[in-house]
């Protein structure tokens, strides 16, 4: 596993699944062209760029470059890195036919092609960094009433809104994002203040 400091931005869930087997780090999916109209998600990506930098890894087709260029225009150049996969023609196993341009996306290229792309992009490996204390875990979200309980969806929306994070951010993704923007102690303090009268 390659430990990556930057938040890695990919297009979709299958890209995220593939990357999760290669890197240890925060992976955010744009959900394709939805990024163009999701202001909350774009704001979250900007915050992650300010905090830890971002690495864009999109498909090598025209749609991937459209998303990549949009992100490049929305984030300061010194806070964004780009990893490019090679043009490999073929069809992903889960699909009935090749993509419009016939190129494999991030989900379909060999693992070594992704590893090479990450190295060429100059990702920052954070193995040398000392642990910054206890991390926020999925269990903490449950204990705070943000998942798996009565009114947890409403509490989660309130919580995400107060942090200016997208309301559709999944619980699993929340853990990585929260650990990027706050410590465990800050999380506990924020929860206490936000829901002290609840």
mmCIF file of C-alpha atoms in Angstrom:
data_model
loop_
_atom_site.group_PDB
_atom_site.id
_atom_site.type_symbol
_atom_site.label_atom_id
_atom_site.label_comp_id
_atom_site.label_asym_id
_atom_site.label_seq_id
_atom_site.Cartn_x
_atom_site.Cartn_y
_atom_site.Cartn_z
ATOM 1 C CA UNK A 1 0.000 0.000 0.000
ATOM 2 C CA UNK A 2 1.196 3.483 -0.874
ATOM 3 C CA UNK A 3 0.465 5.972 1.884
ATOM 4 C CA UNK A 4 -0.628 9.231 0.235
ATOM 5 C CA UNK A 5 -0.894 12.546 2.073
ATOM 6 C CA UNK A 6 -2.900 14.357 -0.620
ATOM 7 C CA UNK A 7 -6.635 13.763 -1.005
ATOM 8 C CA UNK A 8 -6.999 11.762 -4.230
ATOM 9 C CA UNK A 9 -9.842 12.844 -6.520
ATOM 10 C CA UNK A 10 -11.323 10.206 -8.855
ATOM 11 C CA UNK A 11 -14.420 10.152 -11.055
ATOM 12 C CA UNK A 12 -16.539 7.296 -9.728
ATOM 13 C CA UNK A 13 -17.071 4.523 -7.204
ATOM 14 C CA UNK A 14 -15.334 1.814 -9.242
ATOM 15 C CA UNK A 15 -12.254 4.023 -9.527
ATOM 16 C CA UNK A 16 -12.379 4.504 -5.766
ATOM 17 C CA UNK A 17 -12.676 0.754 -5.166
ATOM 18 C CA UNK A 18 -9.672 0.059 -7.408
ATOM 19 C CA UNK A 19 -7.583 2.785 -5.779
ATOM 20 C CA UNK A 20 -8.495 1.622 -2.268
ATOM 21 C CA UNK A 21 -6.541 -1.574 -2.925
ATOM 22 C CA UNK A 22 -3.443 0.414 -3.918
ATOM 23 C CA UNK A 23 -3.247 3.447 -1.647
ATOM 24 C CA UNK A 24 -3.768 4.222 1.999
ATOM 25 C CA UNK A 25 -5.302 7.668 1.980
ATOM 26 C CA UNK A 26 -8.397 9.762 1.470
ATOM 27 C CA UNK A 27 -10.159 9.134 -1.850
ATOM 28 C CA UNK A 28 -12.982 11.430 -2.997
ATOM 29 C CA UNK A 29 -15.175 10.669 -5.997
ATOM 30 C CA UNK A 30 -16.623 13.489 -8.115
ATOM 31 C CA UNK A 31 -19.506 11.256 -9.245
ATOM 32 C CA UNK A 32 -18.636 12.190 -12.798
ATOM 33 C CA UNK A 33 -19.961 15.494 -14.082
ATOM 34 C CA UNK A 34 -21.943 16.077 -10.871
ATOM 35 C CA UNK A 35 -18.905 18.022 -9.636
ATOM 36 C CA UNK A 36 -19.836 20.852 -12.030
ATOM 37 C CA UNK A 37 -23.018 21.656 -10.109
ATOM 38 C CA UNK A 38 -22.191 20.438 -6.590
ATOM 39 C CA UNK A 39 -20.955 23.618 -4.929
ATOM 40 C CA UNK A 40 -20.697 21.970 -1.498
ATOM 41 C CA UNK A 41 -18.454 19.198 -2.767
ATOM 42 C CA UNK A 42 -16.268 21.691 -4.626
ATOM 43 C CA UNK A 43 -15.906 23.743 -1.452
ATOM 44 C CA UNK A 44 -14.902 20.586 0.435
ATOM 45 C CA UNK A 45 -12.276 19.800 -2.214
ATOM 46 C CA UNK A 46 -10.886 23.351 -1.896
ATOM 47 C CA UNK A 47 -10.655 22.951 1.887
ATOM 48 C CA UNK A 48 -8.859 19.620 1.486
ATOM 49 C CA UNK A 49 -6.497 21.259 -1.017
ATOM 50 C CA UNK A 50 -5.692 23.986 1.533
ATOM 51 C CA UNK A 51 -5.171 21.467 4.328
ATOM 52 C CA UNK A 52 -3.273 18.627 2.595
ATOM 53 C CA UNK A 53 -3.211 19.187 -1.168
ATOM 54 C CA UNK A 54 -5.113 17.169 -3.761
ATOM 55 C CA UNK A 55 -4.088 14.698 -6.431
ATOM 56 C CA UNK A 56 -6.331 14.360 -9.487
ATOM 57 C CA UNK A 57 -6.498 10.896 -11.069
ATOM 58 C CA UNK A 58 -9.168 10.815 -13.776
ATOM 59 C CA UNK A 59 -9.633 8.642 -16.852
ATOM 60 C CA UNK A 60 -7.561 9.485 -19.916
ATOM 61 C CA UNK A 61 -10.618 10.164 -22.087
ATOM 62 C CA UNK A 62 -12.078 13.583 -22.928
ATOM 63 C CA UNK A 63 -14.582 13.405 -20.025
ATOM 64 C CA UNK A 64 -11.740 12.749 -17.575
ATOM 65 C CA UNK A 65 -9.800 15.726 -18.903
ATOM 66 C CA UNK A 66 -12.883 17.940 -18.695
ATOM 67 C CA UNK A 67 -13.212 17.135 -14.972
ATOM 68 C CA UNK A 68 -9.451 17.497 -14.450
ATOM 69 C CA UNK A 69 -9.405 20.931 -16.126
ATOM 70 C CA UNK A 70 -12.390 22.081 -14.081
ATOM 71 C CA UNK A 71 -10.618 21.118 -10.850
ATOM 72 C CA UNK A 72 -7.414 22.791 -12.059
ATOM 73 C CA UNK A 73 -9.290 26.057 -12.499
ATOM 74 C CA UNK A 74 -10.922 25.822 -9.080
ATOM 75 C CA UNK A 75 -7.863 25.073 -6.931
ATOM 76 C CA UNK A 76 -4.619 27.009 -6.558
ATOM 77 C CA UNK A 77 -1.911 25.440 -8.792
ATOM 78 C CA UNK A 78 0.470 24.953 -5.854
ATOM 79 C CA UNK A 79 -2.103 22.766 -4.063
ATOM 80 C CA UNK A 80 -2.905 20.336 -6.880
ATOM 81 C CA UNK A 81 -0.956 17.479 -8.453
ATOM 82 C CA UNK A 82 -1.956 15.440 -11.478
ATOM 83 C CA UNK A 83 -1.487 11.716 -12.082
ATOM 84 C CA UNK A 84 -2.077 10.520 -15.633
ATOM 85 C CA UNK A 85 -2.866 6.944 -16.589
ATOM 86 C CA UNK A 86 -1.728 5.794 -20.046
ATOM 87 C CA UNK A 87 -4.076 5.323 -22.992
ATOM 88 C CA UNK A 88 -4.844 1.605 -22.890
ATOM 89 C CA UNK A 89 -7.575 0.416 -25.210
ATOM 90 C CA UNK A 90 -9.996 -2.243 -24.093
ATOM 91 C CA UNK A 91 -13.140 -2.887 -22.074
ATOM 92 C CA UNK A 92 -13.641 -3.076 -18.320
ATOM 93 C CA UNK A 93 -14.808 -6.493 -17.158
ATOM 94 C CA UNK A 94 -18.079 -5.227 -15.690
ATOM 95 C CA UNK A 95 -19.128 -3.460 -18.918
ATOM 96 C CA UNK A 96 -20.854 -4.917 -21.990
ATOM 97 C CA UNK A 97 -18.869 -2.799 -24.431
ATOM 98 C CA UNK A 98 -15.885 -0.420 -24.450
ATOM 99 C CA UNK A 99 -16.277 3.234 -23.545
ATOM 100 C CA UNK A 100 -17.055 5.811 -26.241
ATOM 101 C CA UNK A 101 -13.356 6.403 -26.894
ATOM 102 C CA UNK A 102 -12.436 2.748 -26.311
ATOM 103 C CA UNK A 103 -9.966 3.544 -23.510
ATOM 104 C CA UNK A 104 -9.772 1.830 -20.140
ATOM 105 C CA UNK A 105 -10.512 4.081 -17.188
ATOM 106 C CA UNK A 106 -8.794 4.148 -13.808
ATOM 107 C CA UNK A 107 -10.812 1.098 -12.744
ATOM 108 C CA UNK A 108 -9.603 -0.946 -15.731
ATOM 109 C CA UNK A 109 -5.890 -0.187 -16.086
ATOM 110 C CA UNK A 110 -3.333 -2.494 -14.478
ATOM 111 C CA UNK A 111 -2.301 -1.706 -10.905
ATOM 112 C CA UNK A 112 1.296 -1.052 -11.991
ATOM 113 C CA UNK A 113 0.096 1.666 -14.400
ATOM 114 C CA UNK A 114 -1.570 3.456 -11.477
ATOM 115 C CA UNK A 115 1.486 3.046 -9.233
ATOM 116 C CA UNK A 116 3.687 4.478 -12.001
ATOM 117 C CA UNK A 117 1.264 7.398 -12.503
ATOM 118 C CA UNK A 118 1.334 8.174 -8.761
ATOM 119 C CA UNK A 119 5.137 8.125 -8.702
ATOM 120 C CA UNK A 120 5.373 10.401 -11.752
ATOM 121 C CA UNK A 121 2.945 12.822 -10.077
ATOM 122 C CA UNK A 122 5.268 13.090 -7.066
ATOM 123 C CA UNK A 123 2.765 12.113 -4.405
ATOM 124 C CA UNK A 124 3.761 12.842 -0.846
ATOM 125 C CA UNK A 125 4.135 9.655 1.142
ATOM 126 C CA UNK A 126 3.298 10.369 4.755
ATOM 127 C CA UNK A 127 4.972 7.296 6.279
ATOM 128 C CA UNK A 128 7.569 9.504 7.947
ATOM 129 C CA UNK A 129 4.997 11.619 9.757
ATOM 130 C CA UNK A 130 4.415 10.958 13.425
ATOM 131 C CA UNK A 131 0.884 9.981 14.384
ATOM 132 C CA UNK A 132 -1.130 13.053 15.337
ATOM 133 C CA UNK A 133 -3.020 11.403 18.188
ATOM 134 C CA UNK A 134 -6.237 9.444 18.148
ATOM 135 C CA UNK A 135 -8.112 9.431 14.851
ATOM 136 C CA UNK A 136 -11.870 9.852 14.454
ATOM 137 C CA UNK A 137 -13.429 6.439 13.775
ATOM 138 C CA UNK A 138 -16.764 5.353 12.323
ATOM 139 C CA UNK A 139 -17.738 4.252 15.834
ATOM 140 C CA UNK A 140 -17.298 7.853 17.015
ATOM 141 C CA UNK A 141 -19.896 8.985 14.475
ATOM 142 C CA UNK A 142 -22.289 6.356 15.832
ATOM 143 C CA UNK A 143 -21.632 7.330 19.449
ATOM 144 C CA UNK A 144 -22.177 10.999 18.537
ATOM 145 C CA UNK A 145 -25.575 10.090 17.067
ATOM 146 C CA UNK A 146 -24.524 10.818 13.483
ATOM 147 C CA UNK A 147 -25.136 7.306 12.165
ATOM 148 C CA UNK A 148 -27.186 4.222 12.886
ATOM 149 C CA UNK A 149 -29.584 5.755 15.391
ATOM 150 C CA UNK A 150 -32.841 7.601 15.741
ATOM 151 C CA UNK A 151 -32.721 10.995 13.971
ATOM 152 C CA UNK A 152 -29.108 10.325 12.950
ATOM 153 C CA UNK A 153 -29.718 11.427 9.344
ATOM 154 C CA UNK A 154 -31.044 14.806 10.541
ATOM 155 C CA UNK A 155 -28.187 15.204 13.024
ATOM 156 C CA UNK A 156 -25.680 14.315 10.320
ATOM 157 C CA UNK A 157 -27.159 16.930 7.958
ATOM 158 C CA UNK A 158 -26.945 19.566 10.701
ATOM 159 C CA UNK A 159 -23.376 18.556 11.509
ATOM 160 C CA UNK A 160 -22.282 18.611 7.852
ATOM 161 C CA UNK A 161 -23.981 21.963 7.266
ATOM 162 C CA UNK A 162 -22.173 23.529 10.238
ATOM 163 C CA UNK A 163 -18.856 22.311 8.829
ATOM 164 C CA UNK A 164 -19.798 23.474 5.304
ATOM 165 C CA UNK A 165 -19.476 19.914 4.004
ATOM 166 C CA UNK A 166 -21.748 18.314 1.364
ATOM 167 C CA UNK A 167 -25.007 16.977 2.794
ATOM 168 C CA UNK A 168 -24.717 13.781 0.719
ATOM 169 C CA UNK A 169 -21.298 12.871 2.116
ATOM 170 C CA UNK A 170 -21.481 9.179 3.022
ATOM 171 C CA UNK A 171 -20.614 8.089 6.562
ATOM 172 C CA UNK A 172 -17.586 6.092 5.351
ATOM 173 C CA UNK A 173 -16.246 9.127 3.481
ATOM 174 C CA UNK A 174 -16.971 11.413 6.444
ATOM 175 C CA UNK A 175 -14.370 9.631 8.577
ATOM 176 C CA UNK A 176 -11.544 10.373 6.148
ATOM 177 C CA UNK A 177 -12.648 13.952 5.530
ATOM 178 C CA UNK A 178 -13.073 14.717 9.234
ATOM 179 C CA UNK A 179 -9.622 13.320 10.032
ATOM 180 C CA UNK A 180 -8.246 15.674 7.381
ATOM 181 C CA UNK A 181 -9.792 18.819 8.831
ATOM 182 C CA UNK A 182 -9.933 18.277 12.598
ATOM 183 C CA UNK A 183 -8.493 16.275 15.459
ATOM 184 C CA UNK A 184 -10.481 13.817 17.570
ATOM 185 C CA UNK A 185 -10.583 16.351 20.440
ATOM 186 C CA UNK A 186 -11.838 19.083 18.100
ATOM 187 C CA UNK A 187 -14.507 16.679 16.834
ATOM 188 C CA UNK A 188 -15.700 15.922 20.396
ATOM 189 C CA UNK A 189 -15.746 19.595 21.306
ATOM 190 C CA UNK A 190 -17.642 20.498 18.127
ATOM 191 C CA UNK A 191 -20.247 17.768 18.753
ATOM 192 C CA UNK A 192 -20.705 18.923 22.373
ATOM 193 C CA UNK A 193 -21.282 22.546 21.351
ATOM 194 C CA UNK A 194 -23.541 21.686 18.427
ATOM 195 C CA UNK A 195 -25.828 19.278 20.252
ATOM 196 C CA UNK A 196 -25.521 20.373 23.898
ATOM 197 C CA UNK A 197 -29.208 21.315 24.114
ATOM 198 C CA UNK A 198 -30.419 18.297 22.133
#
